Amino acid sequence: MSAWIPWAAFAATLVGALLFWHGAHAPRVGDKAAPTSAERAEAAGLRPSTLIVDYRDDLSEQAMAAHGYPRTAIGDYSARDHLYRLDFASADGAAAALGKLSGDPDVESVDYDSTVSLSPDEQNEELAAGAGSMEAECGAGKGTAADFPNDACFKYQWHLRQIGMPEAWKRGTGAGAVVAVIDTGVTKVGDLASTKFVPGYNFIANNTNADDDHGHGTHVAGTIAESTNNRLGVAGVAYGAAIMPLKVLSARGSGSSAGIAQAIRWAADHGANVINMSLGGPFAVGAIANAVKYAHGKGVVIVAAAGNDGNGRVGYPARYPGVIAVAATQFDESTTFYSNWGPAIDIAAPGGNVRVDQNGDGQPDGVLQHTIVPGDIGRTDYLWFMGTSMATPHVAGVAALLVGAGVRRPEAVEEILLATARQPKGRTGTAGTRIDDHYGAGIVDAAAALHKARDGRGAGELGLGFAASLLGLALLRRRGLAVAPLGLGFAAALLAGSSGLFFLPGLTPESWTHAQAAAGILSGGITDLSGGPLSATLLYSALLPVGLVALLYGVRRLRPALAGFGFGVAGALLFTAIAHTVDLRFVPDALEPIWLAGQAALAGLVATACLRRG
């Protein structure tokens, strides 16, 4: 009998432990029940009873209706991009539909809808850190006319000097580029008065009024293209570029992932060259991934914030392929306490830290821009914000500078940005080589990027143009034909022709650009605000030299200049074919080098004909 005593004691102990565990975990009166999966989804920002479905673009209304789910348009653009919301009475109904639609060949993607919100740090802390209004100090006429830029408060914009803007502005301003700001909207505050705007859209209210009712989007737009050298306020990276305001976040700084997906496609269809998304979330959303792929395929550079969680997980949309993910630095060039990091980080840029004054100027080390005041949108001020949201527009602005310099292909823009990124202070290494998961390739360097785009390309175009000239001369002499004297006119025209394709796409008149935009919106058609398919395709052709020769060949003394121009254009086209820097509309990607090389050959043949004596 005594042998059973230890076992009985063990059993009693086990039963007691189980009863204690049950008592500790059993619900009591007044206790909250354990959260359901739907509640956990809501807490994480998902909407468990709402799906976002991206149907195939070529699907008919009848085919979409045949799926049996009542659809709600995300906005007027749903008729074009086939992105719809499906609302269900319960999370179970949504889950069942999700499973069914996930394998449907008519559906490109289906996800739970989710909410995207701005970081609290960006919305609130920078206001508490400020030391009163800056409107008086940064006001009109306060800048010194002899300085460049002469903006009164440029002295506080350490962040623009960190990326080399004073030197970069000598090489370009982003003229001809259109940057879509997908954010809380943009209000044309006083220091954006001279900045070019193209029509945008409000995906919250589903109308064309994309004004800001928060402050975040206006601040972001200022970093990209604030009116500069106007003796007022502050400066912007690509102040010659145009802003396309796309409102996807409400006055509270939140919005639906569906609206963001639609805004990306809208921007691509209406001529944006660069998209800035200073927003994000932890979830991958198929509709946004599809929209990113669509925009990238249409030649749009996409830049997004890494996130402000201070952890090793880069948020979406920055993590998608084809998106340049941006981390944030502060004045001393270390990455900030809030900036996310990870293998997906591509590059770093100043995002600021309003908790410190490392430069000793008596002001918080945030990013300074003119905007409406969050929580008091009837008032404007020059405010210091911080976040990867503030870092992102620095990179988007430099991307716009490259677009304005003639680099149109997203892969080429990203390649230049990463290849010219510099090492932060205290680091040694080769520029453009990946540093680590905090900086990516390094800190964006606007001056170096423009130098690589302009000077490297210019030398290549001129060199190939000169080579084409020698080839034409050799061809004539081999056939025993006399060559006309060349002279200075030939050399000057060779230089002009080799550099002409470099800047012509950025010379689209603003009035034509706005007329295009209005026509595109009214007709629902696709509008290219960067100059249209004409500027991207016909200007990168032999059209100009052939046309000039047709008009002026009869003027004998002009033939050397016509020949020089033709050879110069031939060199520019050959360089573009090799470097693959432009995205030609209506020409398949695989055929672009063939098109460009063929046009170069035509320009060279026309030029050779002009060299013959007689």
Coordinates of C-alpha atoms in Angstrom, one line a residue:
M1 CA 0.0 0.0 0.0
S2 CA 2.8 2.3 0.9
A3 CA 4.2 2.0 -2.7
W4 CA 1.2 3.8 -4.1
I5 CA 1.6 6.8 -1.8
P6 CA 4.2 8.6 -4.0
W7 CA 2.0 8.1 -7.1
A8 CA -1.1 9.4 -5.3
A9 CA 0.8 12.4 -4.2
F10 CA 2.0 13.0 -7.8
A11 CA -1.5 12.7 -9.2
A12 CA -2.9 15.1 -6.6
T13 CA -0.2 17.6 -7.4
L14 CA -1.0 17.3 -11.1
V15 CA -4.7 17.7 -10.7
G16 CA -4.1 20.7 -8.4
A17 CA -1.9 22.3 -11.0
L18 CA -4.4 21.8 -13.7
L19 CA -7.2 23.3 -11.6
F20 CA -5.0 26.3 -10.7
W21 CA -4.1 26.9 -14.4
H22 CA -7.8 26.7 -15.4
G23 CA -8.7 29.1 -12.6
A24 CA -6.0 31.5 -13.7
H25 CA -7.1 31.4 -17.3
A26 CA -10.8 30.9 -17.1
P27 CA -12.9 34.0 -18.0
R28 CA -14.3 35.8 -15.0
V29 CA -17.3 38.2 -14.7
G30 CA -16.1 41.5 -16.1
D31 CA -13.0 39.9 -17.9
K32 CA -12.5 40.5 -21.6
A33 CA -12.7 37.4 -23.8
A34 CA -9.6 36.4 -25.7
P35 CA -9.4 38.4 -29.0
T36 CA -10.8 36.6 -32.1
S37 CA -8.8 36.4 -35.3
A38 CA -10.9 39.2 -36.7
E39 CA -10.1 41.4 -33.7
R40 CA -6.4 40.7 -34.0
A41 CA -6.6 41.6 -37.7
E42 CA -8.3 44.9 -36.9
A43 CA -5.7 45.7 -34.2
A44 CA -3.0 45.1 -36.8
G45 CA -4.7 47.5 -39.3
L46 CA -6.5 45.0 -41.5
R47 CA -10.2 45.1 -42.3
P48 CA -11.3 41.5 -41.9
S49 CA -14.7 41.9 -43.5
T50 CA -13.5 43.9 -46.5
L51 CA -11.5 42.7 -49.5
I52 CA -9.7 44.6 -52.2
V53 CA -9.9 42.8 -55.6
D54 CA -7.8 43.7 -58.6
Y55 CA -9.5 42.1 -61.6
R56 CA -7.7 41.7 -64.9
D57 CA -7.6 44.9 -66.8
D58 CA -9.1 43.3 -69.9
L59 CA -12.1 41.8 -68.0
S60 CA -15.6 42.9 -69.1
E61 CA -18.2 44.2 -66.7
Q62 CA -20.3 41.1 -67.3
A63 CA -17.3 38.8 -66.4
M64 CA -16.7 40.7 -63.2
A65 CA -20.3 40.6 -62.2
A66 CA -20.4 36.8 -62.9
H67 CA -18.3 36.2 -59.9
G68 CA -21.4 36.9 -57.8
Y69 CA -19.9 39.4 -55.4
P70 CA -21.4 43.0 -55.1
R71 CA -18.6 45.4 -56.0
T72 CA -18.0 48.9 -54.8
A73 CA -15.7 51.1 -56.9
I74 CA -12.7 52.5 -55.1
G75 CA -13.2 55.7 -57.1
D76 CA -14.0 56.9 -60.6
Y77 CA -10.7 55.2 -61.8
S78 CA -12.0 51.8 -61.0
A79 CA -13.7 51.7 -64.4
R80 CA -10.1 51.8 -65.8
D81 CA -8.0 49.8 -63.4
H82 CA -10.7 47.3 -62.3
L83 CA -9.8 47.7 -58.6
Y84 CA -12.9 47.2 -56.4
R85 CA -13.9 46.8 -52.8
L86 CA -16.0 43.8 -51.6
D87 CA -17.8 44.3 -48.3
F88 CA -19.1 41.3 -46.3
A89 CA -21.4 41.0 -43.3
S90 CA -18.8 39.0 -41.4
A91 CA -15.1 38.1 -41.4
D92 CA -16.0 34.5 -42.2
G93 CA -17.8 35.6 -45.4
A94 CA -14.7 37.6 -46.4
A95 CA -12.4 34.7 -45.6
A96 CA -14.4 32.3 -47.8
A97 CA -14.4 34.8 -50.7
L98 CA -10.7 35.3 -50.3
G99 CA -10.0 31.6 -50.6
K100 CA -12.2 31.3 -53.7
L101 CA -10.9 34.4 -55.5
S102 CA -7.2 33.7 -54.8
G103 CA -7.2 31.0 -57.4
D104 CA -9.4 32.7 -59.9
P105 CA -7.6 33.4 -63.2
D106 CA -9.7 36.5 -63.7
V107 CA -8.2 38.0 -60.5
E108 CA -4.8 39.6 -60.4
S109 CA -4.8 39.9 -56.7
V110 CA -7.1 39.8 -53.7
D111 CA -6.3 41.0 -50.2
Y112 CA -7.9 42.2 -47.0
D113 CA -8.2 46.0 -47.1
S114 CA -5.8 47.7 -44.7
T115 CA -5.2 51.1 -43.2
V116 CA -2.1 53.0 -43.8
S117 CA -1.2 55.7 -41.2
L118 CA 1.5 58.3 -40.7
S119 CA 3.9 57.8 -37.8
P120 CA 2.9 59.7 -34.6
D121 CA 6.5 61.1 -34.4
E122 CA 6.0 62.8 -37.8
Q123 CA 2.6 64.3 -36.8
N124 CA 3.2 65.6 -33.3
E125 CA 6.7 65.7 -31.9
E126 CA 8.1 68.2 -34.4
L127 CA 5.6 70.8 -33.3
A128 CA 6.4 70.4 -29.6
A129 CA 10.1 70.8 -30.5
G130 CA 9.7 74.1 -32.3
A131 CA 10.5 77.4 -30.6
G132 CA 7.7 79.6 -31.9
S133 CA 6.6 80.6 -35.4
M134 CA 9.2 81.0 -38.1
E135 CA 6.9 82.9 -40.5
A136 CA 8.5 86.3 -39.6
E137 CA 12.1 85.2 -39.8
C138 CA 11.6 83.3 -43.1
G139 CA 9.3 86.0 -44.6
A140 CA 9.4 87.6 -48.0
G141 CA 12.4 89.8 -48.8
K142 CA 14.4 88.6 -45.9
G143 CA 16.9 86.7 -48.0
T144 CA 20.1 88.4 -49.3
A145 CA 19.9 89.0 -53.0
A146 CA 23.6 88.3 -53.6
D147 CA 23.4 84.8 -52.2
F148 CA 22.4 81.6 -54.0
P149 CA 20.0 80.4 -53.1
N150 CA 18.8 83.7 -51.5
D151 CA 15.9 82.0 -49.5
A152 CA 15.8 83.6 -46.1
C153 CA 15.9 80.4 -44.0
F154 CA 18.1 78.2 -46.3
K155 CA 20.7 78.6 -43.6
Y156 CA 18.7 76.2 -41.5
Q157 CA 18.4 73.6 -44.2
W158 CA 21.4 71.5 -43.2
H159 CA 19.7 68.6 -44.9
L160 CA 20.0 70.1 -48.4
R161 CA 23.7 70.7 -47.9
Q162 CA 24.1 67.1 -46.6
I163 CA 23.1 65.8 -50.1
G164 CA 25.2 68.4 -52.0
M165 CA 22.5 70.7 -53.3
P166 CA 24.4 73.9 -53.7
E167 CA 26.8 72.2 -56.2
A168 CA 24.0 70.2 -57.8
W169 CA 21.9 73.3 -58.6
K170 CA 24.7 74.5 -60.9
R171 CA 24.0 71.4 -63.1
G172 CA 20.2 71.1 -63.1
T173 CA 16.9 72.0 -61.5
G174 CA 14.7 69.1 -62.6
A175 CA 12.9 71.1 -65.2
G176 CA 10.7 68.9 -67.3
A177 CA 10.2 66.3 -64.6
V178 CA 6.8 65.6 -62.9
V179 CA 6.8 64.2 -59.4
A180 CA 3.6 62.6 -58.0
V181 CA 3.3 63.2 -54.2
I182 CA 1.0 60.4 -52.9
D183 CA 0.2 61.7 -49.5
T184 CA -2.3 63.9 -47.6
G185 CA -2.6 66.2 -50.5
V186 CA -0.6 69.4 -51.3
T187 CA -1.7 73.0 -50.6
K188 CA 0.0 75.7 -52.5
V189 CA 1.3 77.7 -49.5
G190 CA 3.3 80.9 -49.9
D191 CA 6.6 79.3 -50.6
L192 CA 5.2 77.0 -53.2
A193 CA 3.8 80.0 -55.2
S194 CA 6.4 79.7 -58.0
T195 CA 6.4 75.9 -58.1
K196 CA 4.8 74.3 -61.1
F197 CA 1.8 72.1 -60.4
V198 CA -0.1 69.7 -62.7
P199 CA -3.6 68.5 -62.0
G200 CA -3.9 65.8 -59.4
Y201 CA -6.7 63.8 -57.7
N202 CA -8.3 63.3 -54.3
F203 CA -8.8 59.5 -53.7
I204 CA -10.5 60.2 -50.3
A205 CA -13.3 62.4 -51.6
N206 CA -13.1 61.1 -55.2
N207 CA -12.7 64.5 -56.8
T208 CA -10.0 66.8 -58.3
N209 CA -9.4 68.9 -55.2
A210 CA -6.2 67.5 -53.8
D211 CA -5.5 70.2 -51.2
D212 CA -3.8 69.1 -48.0
D213 CA -5.8 69.1 -44.8
H214 CA -3.1 67.7 -42.6
G215 CA 0.3 69.3 -43.4
H216 CA 2.4 66.2 -44.1
G217 CA 2.0 66.2 -47.9
T218 CA 2.7 69.9 -48.3
H219 CA 5.9 69.5 -46.3
V220 CA 7.0 66.5 -48.5
A221 CA 6.2 68.4 -51.7
G222 CA 8.3 71.4 -50.4
T223 CA 11.4 69.2 -50.0
I224 CA 11.0 68.0 -53.6
A225 CA 10.2 71.3 -55.3
E226 CA 9.8 74.3 -52.9
S227 CA 10.1 77.6 -54.8
T228 CA 13.8 78.5 -54.6
N229 CA 15.9 81.6 -54.9
N230 CA 12.9 83.9 -54.3
R231 CA 14.2 85.6 -51.2
L232 CA 11.4 83.8 -49.2
G233 CA 11.4 80.9 -46.9
V234 CA 13.4 77.8 -47.9
A235 CA 14.6 75.8 -50.9
G236 CA 13.6 72.6 -52.6
V237 CA 15.8 69.9 -54.2
A238 CA 14.3 69.9 -57.8
Y239 CA 12.6 73.3 -57.8
G240 CA 12.3 73.2 -61.6
A241 CA 10.1 70.1 -61.4
A242 CA 6.3 70.0 -61.4
I243 CA 4.3 68.6 -58.5
M244 CA 1.3 66.2 -59.1
P245 CA -0.7 66.1 -55.8
L246 CA -2.5 62.8 -55.1
K247 CA -4.4 62.7 -51.9
V248 CA -4.8 59.2 -50.4
L249 CA -4.5 60.1 -46.6
S250 CA -7.1 61.9 -44.6
A251 CA -6.8 64.9 -42.2
R252 CA -6.0 62.3 -39.6
G253 CA -3.1 60.9 -41.6
S254 CA -4.7 57.6 -42.5
G255 CA -6.1 56.0 -45.6
S256 CA -6.9 52.8 -47.4
S257 CA -4.3 50.7 -49.2
A258 CA -6.8 50.5 -52.1
G259 CA -6.6 54.3 -52.6
I260 CA -2.8 54.1 -52.7
A261 CA -2.9 51.3 -55.3
Q262 CA -5.2 53.4 -57.5
A263 CA -3.1 56.6 -57.0
I264 CA 0.0 54.8 -58.2
R265 CA -1.7 53.7 -61.4
W266 CA -3.3 57.1 -61.9
A267 CA 0.1 58.8 -61.6
A268 CA 1.6 56.5 -64.2
D269 CA -1.3 57.0 -66.6
H270 CA -1.1 60.8 -66.3
G271 CA 2.5 61.4 -67.0
A272 CA 4.4 61.2 -63.7
N273 CA 8.1 60.6 -64.0
V274 CA 8.7 60.0 -60.3
I275 CA 6.4 58.9 -57.5
N276 CA 7.1 59.8 -53.9
M277 CA 5.4 57.7 -51.2
S278 CA 6.3 59.0 -47.7
L279 CA 3.9 56.4 -46.2
G280 CA 3.8 52.7 -45.6
G281 CA 2.6 49.7 -43.5
P282 CA 3.7 46.3 -42.4
F283 CA 1.6 44.3 -44.9
A284 CA 2.2 43.4 -48.5
V285 CA -0.9 44.2 -50.6
G286 CA -1.2 42.6 -54.0
A287 CA -3.1 45.5 -55.5
I288 CA -0.2 47.9 -54.5
A289 CA 2.4 45.4 -55.7
N290 CA 0.6 45.2 -59.1
A291 CA 0.3 49.0 -59.3
V292 CA 4.0 49.4 -58.6
K293 CA 4.9 46.9 -61.3
Y294 CA 2.5 48.7 -63.7
A295 CA 4.0 52.1 -63.0
H296 CA 7.6 50.9 -63.2
G297 CA 6.8 49.3 -66.5
K298 CA 5.6 52.6 -67.8
G299 CA 8.9 54.3 -66.9
V300 CA 8.1 55.8 -63.5
V301 CA 10.8 56.0 -60.8
I302 CA 9.2 55.0 -57.5
V303 CA 10.6 56.1 -54.1
A304 CA 9.2 55.1 -50.7
A305 CA 9.9 55.5 -47.0
A306 CA 11.5 52.6 -45.1
G307 CA 9.3 53.2 -42.0
N308 CA 9.7 54.7 -38.6
D309 CA 9.5 51.7 -36.3
G310 CA 13.2 51.6 -35.5
N311 CA 13.5 47.9 -36.3
G312 CA 15.0 45.6 -38.9
R313 CA 12.0 45.2 -41.1
V314 CA 11.5 47.6 -44.0
G315 CA 7.8 48.4 -44.5
Y316 CA 5.7 48.3 -47.7
P317 CA 5.6 49.7 -50.4
A318 CA 9.3 50.3 -49.9
R319 CA 10.0 46.5 -49.9
Y320 CA 8.5 45.9 -53.3
P321 CA 10.8 45.2 -56.2
G322 CA 11.2 48.2 -58.3
V323 CA 10.9 50.7 -55.4
I324 CA 13.8 52.6 -54.0
A325 CA 13.7 52.2 -50.2
V326 CA 15.0 55.1 -48.2
A327 CA 16.4 55.2 -44.7
A328 CA 16.9 58.4 -42.7
T329 CA 20.0 60.2 -41.4
Q330 CA 20.4 63.1 -39.0
F331 CA 22.9 66.0 -39.0
D332 CA 25.9 64.0 -37.9
E333 CA 25.1 61.5 -40.7
S334 CA 24.3 58.6 -38.5
T335 CA 21.1 56.9 -39.2
T336 CA 18.3 58.0 -36.9
F337 CA 16.8 56.2 -33.9
Y338 CA 13.5 55.7 -35.7
S339 CA 14.6 54.6 -39.1
N340 CA 13.9 51.0 -40.1
W341 CA 16.7 49.0 -41.6
G342 CA 17.2 45.7 -43.4
P343 CA 18.4 44.2 -46.7
A344 CA 15.7 46.0 -48.6
I345 CA 17.3 49.4 -47.8
D346 CA 18.6 51.0 -51.0
I347 CA 19.9 54.4 -50.0
A348 CA 19.8 56.9 -47.1
A349 CA 18.9 60.6 -47.0
P350 CA 18.4 63.2 -44.3
G351 CA 15.2 62.6 -42.3
G352 CA 16.1 64.8 -39.3
N353 CA 15.9 64.4 -35.6
V354 CA 14.0 67.2 -33.8
R355 CA 15.2 65.9 -30.4
V356 CA 18.7 67.2 -30.9
D357 CA 20.5 70.4 -32.1
Q358 CA 23.8 68.9 -33.3
N359 CA 24.7 71.8 -35.5
G360 CA 24.2 74.4 -32.8
D361 CA 22.0 76.7 -34.7
G362 CA 19.5 77.0 -31.9
Q363 CA 16.9 75.1 -33.8
P364 CA 15.9 71.4 -33.8
D365 CA 17.6 69.3 -36.4
G366 CA 14.5 68.5 -38.3
V367 CA 13.8 68.9 -42.0
L368 CA 12.5 72.5 -42.5
Q369 CA 9.8 73.3 -45.1
H370 CA 6.7 75.6 -45.4
T371 CA 3.4 73.8 -44.8
I372 CA 0.0 74.1 -43.2
V373 CA 0.0 73.5 -39.4
P374 CA -1.3 70.1 -38.4
G375 CA -4.4 70.5 -36.3
D376 CA -4.7 74.2 -37.3
I377 CA -4.8 74.0 -41.1
G378 CA -6.0 77.6 -41.5
R379 CA -2.5 78.6 -40.5
T380 CA 0.9 78.1 -42.3
D381 CA 4.4 78.0 -40.9
Y382 CA 7.9 76.8 -41.5
L383 CA 8.1 73.6 -39.5
W384 CA 10.7 71.0 -38.7
F385 CA 9.5 67.5 -39.3
M386 CA 11.4 64.2 -38.9
G387 CA 10.9 60.7 -40.3
T388 CA 11.8 58.5 -43.2
S389 CA 8.9 60.4 -44.8
M390 CA 11.2 63.4 -44.8
A391 CA 14.1 61.5 -46.1
T392 CA 12.2 60.0 -49.1
P393 CA 11.5 63.3 -50.9
H394 CA 15.2 64.2 -50.9
V395 CA 15.8 61.1 -53.0
A396 CA 12.7 61.7 -55.1
G397 CA 13.9 65.2 -55.8
V398 CA 17.3 64.0 -56.9
A399 CA 15.6 61.4 -59.1
A400 CA 13.7 64.4 -60.7
L401 CA 17.0 66.1 -61.3
L402 CA 18.2 63.1 -63.2
V403 CA 15.0 62.9 -65.2
G404 CA 15.4 66.6 -66.1
A405 CA 18.9 65.8 -67.2
G406 CA 17.6 63.3 -69.7
V407 CA 17.8 60.0 -67.7
R408 CA 14.3 58.6 -68.1
R409 CA 14.5 54.9 -67.5
P410 CA 13.8 53.9 -63.9
E411 CA 16.6 51.3 -63.8
A412 CA 19.1 53.9 -65.1
V413 CA 18.0 56.5 -62.5
E414 CA 18.3 54.0 -59.7
E415 CA 21.7 52.8 -61.0
I416 CA 23.0 56.4 -60.9
L417 CA 21.6 57.1 -57.5
L418 CA 23.2 54.1 -55.9
A419 CA 26.5 54.3 -57.9
T420 CA 27.1 57.9 -56.7
A421 CA 25.8 57.6 -53.1
R422 CA 28.6 58.6 -50.7
Q423 CA 30.0 57.2 -47.5
P424 CA 28.8 58.9 -44.3
K425 CA 31.3 60.7 -42.1
G426 CA 33.7 58.4 -40.4
R427 CA 33.3 55.6 -43.0
T428 CA 35.8 54.7 -45.6
G429 CA 34.9 52.8 -48.8
T430 CA 34.2 53.1 -52.5
A431 CA 31.3 55.3 -53.4
G432 CA 28.3 53.3 -54.6
T433 CA 29.2 50.1 -52.9
R434 CA 26.7 48.9 -50.4
I435 CA 27.6 49.9 -46.9
D436 CA 25.2 47.9 -44.7
D437 CA 21.5 47.4 -44.0
H438 CA 21.2 50.8 -42.4
Y439 CA 22.5 53.0 -45.2
G440 CA 22.2 50.7 -48.3
A441 CA 24.5 52.2 -50.9
G442 CA 25.1 55.3 -48.7
I443 CA 23.8 58.9 -48.5
V444 CA 22.3 60.2 -51.7
D445 CA 24.6 62.7 -53.4
A446 CA 22.8 65.0 -55.8
A447 CA 25.9 66.7 -57.2
A448 CA 27.7 63.4 -57.9
A449 CA 24.5 62.0 -59.5
L450 CA 24.1 64.9 -61.8
H451 CA 27.8 64.9 -62.6
K452 CA 27.6 61.3 -63.7
A453 CA 24.4 61.9 -65.7
R454 CA 25.4 65.1 -67.4
D455 CA 29.2 65.1 -67.8
G456 CA 29.6 61.3 -68.3
R457 CA 26.8 61.2 -70.8
G458 CA 27.9 64.4 -72.6
A459 CA 31.4 63.1 -73.1
G460 CA 30.0 59.8 -74.4
E461 CA 27.6 61.4 -76.9
L462 CA 30.2 63.8 -78.2
G463 CA 32.8 61.1 -78.5
L464 CA 30.4 58.8 -80.5
G465 CA 29.4 61.8 -82.6
F466 CA 33.0 62.4 -83.5
A467 CA 33.5 58.8 -84.3
A468 CA 30.4 58.9 -86.5
S469 CA 32.0 61.9 -88.3
L470 CA 35.2 60.0 -88.9
L471 CA 33.2 57.1 -90.3
G472 CA 31.3 59.3 -92.7
L473 CA 34.6 61.0 -93.9
A474 CA 36.2 57.6 -94.4
L475 CA 33.2 56.3 -96.3
L476 CA 33.3 59.3 -98.7
R477 CA 37.0 59.1 -99.3
R478 CA 36.9 55.4 -99.9
R479 CA 34.4 56.0 -102.7
G480 CA 36.8 58.7 -104.1
L481 CA 34.4 61.6 -103.4
A482 CA 35.6 65.0 -102.5
V483 CA 34.8 66.4 -99.0
A484 CA 33.6 69.9 -98.4
P485 CA 35.6 72.1 -95.9
L486 CA 34.3 71.6 -92.4
G487 CA 35.3 74.6 -90.3
L488 CA 34.0 75.9 -87.0
G489 CA 30.3 75.6 -88.1
F490 CA 30.7 71.8 -88.3
A491 CA 32.3 71.6 -84.9
A492 CA 29.7 73.8 -83.2
A493 CA 26.9 71.9 -84.8
L494 CA 28.5 68.6 -83.8
L495 CA 28.5 69.8 -80.2
A496 CA 24.9 71.0 -80.4
G497 CA 23.7 67.8 -82.0
S498 CA 25.4 65.6 -79.5
S499 CA 23.9 67.5 -76.5
G500 CA 20.6 68.4 -78.1
L501 CA 18.8 65.1 -77.2
F502 CA 20.1 65.6 -73.7
F503 CA 17.9 68.5 -72.9
L504 CA 15.1 68.8 -75.5
P505 CA 12.6 66.5 -73.7
G506 CA 12.7 68.9 -70.8
L507 CA 11.7 71.9 -72.9
T508 CA 8.0 71.2 -73.1
P509 CA 6.2 74.5 -72.7
E510 CA 4.3 74.7 -69.4
S511 CA 1.2 75.9 -71.2
W512 CA 1.2 72.8 -73.4
T513 CA 1.8 70.6 -70.4
H514 CA -1.2 72.0 -68.6
A515 CA -3.4 71.8 -71.7
Q516 CA -2.4 68.2 -72.1
A517 CA -3.2 67.5 -68.5
A518 CA -6.6 69.1 -68.7
A519 CA -7.4 67.2 -71.9
G520 CA -6.3 63.9 -70.4
I521 CA -8.5 64.4 -67.3
L522 CA -11.6 65.5 -69.3
S523 CA -11.3 62.7 -71.8
G524 CA -10.2 60.0 -69.3
G525 CA -7.2 59.4 -71.6
I526 CA -3.6 58.8 -70.9
T527 CA -1.6 62.0 -70.8
D528 CA 2.2 62.2 -70.6
L529 CA 3.0 65.4 -68.8
S530 CA 6.7 65.1 -69.4
G531 CA 6.3 66.1 -73.0
G532 CA 4.3 63.1 -74.2
P533 CA 5.2 60.2 -76.4
L534 CA 6.3 62.7 -79.0
S535 CA 9.1 64.1 -76.9
A536 CA 10.2 60.7 -75.7
T537 CA 10.1 58.9 -79.1
L538 CA 10.3 61.3 -82.0
L539 CA 13.0 63.5 -80.3
Y540 CA 15.1 60.3 -79.8
S541 CA 15.1 59.8 -83.6
A542 CA 16.6 61.1 -86.8
L543 CA 13.6 63.4 -87.2
L544 CA 15.5 66.7 -86.5
P545 CA 18.6 66.2 -88.7
V546 CA 16.5 64.7 -91.5
G547 CA 14.0 67.6 -91.3
L548 CA 16.8 70.3 -91.2
V549 CA 18.6 68.7 -94.2
A550 CA 15.3 68.6 -96.1
L551 CA 14.7 72.3 -95.4
L552 CA 18.3 73.7 -95.7
Y553 CA 20.3 71.4 -98.0
G554 CA 19.9 73.9 -100.8
V555 CA 22.0 76.5 -98.9
R556 CA 25.5 75.2 -99.7
R557 CA 27.3 77.1 -96.9
L558 CA 25.1 75.5 -94.3
R559 CA 25.9 71.9 -95.3
P560 CA 28.9 71.5 -93.0
A561 CA 26.8 72.6 -90.0
L562 CA 24.0 70.3 -91.1
A563 CA 26.5 67.4 -91.3
G564 CA 27.9 68.2 -87.9
F565 CA 24.5 68.3 -86.3
G566 CA 23.5 65.0 -87.9
F567 CA 26.7 63.3 -86.7
G568 CA 26.1 64.8 -83.2
V569 CA 22.6 63.4 -83.1
A570 CA 23.9 60.1 -84.3
G571 CA 26.3 60.0 -81.4
A572 CA 23.7 60.9 -78.9
L573 CA 21.4 58.1 -80.2
L574 CA 24.1 55.6 -80.1
F575 CA 25.0 56.5 -76.6
T576 CA 21.4 56.2 -75.5
A577 CA 21.1 52.8 -77.2
I578 CA 24.1 51.6 -75.3
A579 CA 23.4 53.2 -71.9
H580 CA 19.6 52.3 -72.1
T581 CA 18.7 55.5 -70.3
V582 CA 15.3 56.5 -71.9
D583 CA 11.9 54.8 -72.0
L584 CA 10.4 55.2 -75.4
R585 CA 6.6 55.0 -75.6
F586 CA 5.1 52.8 -78.3
V587 CA 8.4 51.0 -78.7
P588 CA 8.8 47.6 -76.9
D589 CA 11.7 47.5 -74.5
A590 CA 13.5 44.8 -76.4
L591 CA 13.3 46.8 -79.6
E592 CA 14.5 50.2 -78.1
P593 CA 18.2 49.6 -78.8
I594 CA 17.4 48.6 -82.3
W595 CA 15.2 51.6 -82.9
L596 CA 17.9 54.0 -81.5
A597 CA 20.7 52.4 -83.5
G598 CA 18.7 52.5 -86.7
Q599 CA 17.9 56.1 -86.1
A600 CA 21.5 56.8 -85.5
A601 CA 22.5 55.2 -88.7
L602 CA 19.9 57.3 -90.6
A603 CA 21.2 60.5 -89.0
G604 CA 24.7 59.5 -89.9
L605 CA 23.8 58.8 -93.6
V606 CA 22.1 62.1 -94.0
A607 CA 25.1 63.9 -92.4
T608 CA 27.5 62.0 -94.7
A609 CA 25.5 63.2 -97.7
C610 CA 26.0 66.8 -96.6
L611 CA 29.8 66.4 -96.5
R612 CA 30.1 65.8 -100.3
R613 CA 31.5 68.6 -102.3
G614 CA 29.3 69.7 -105.1

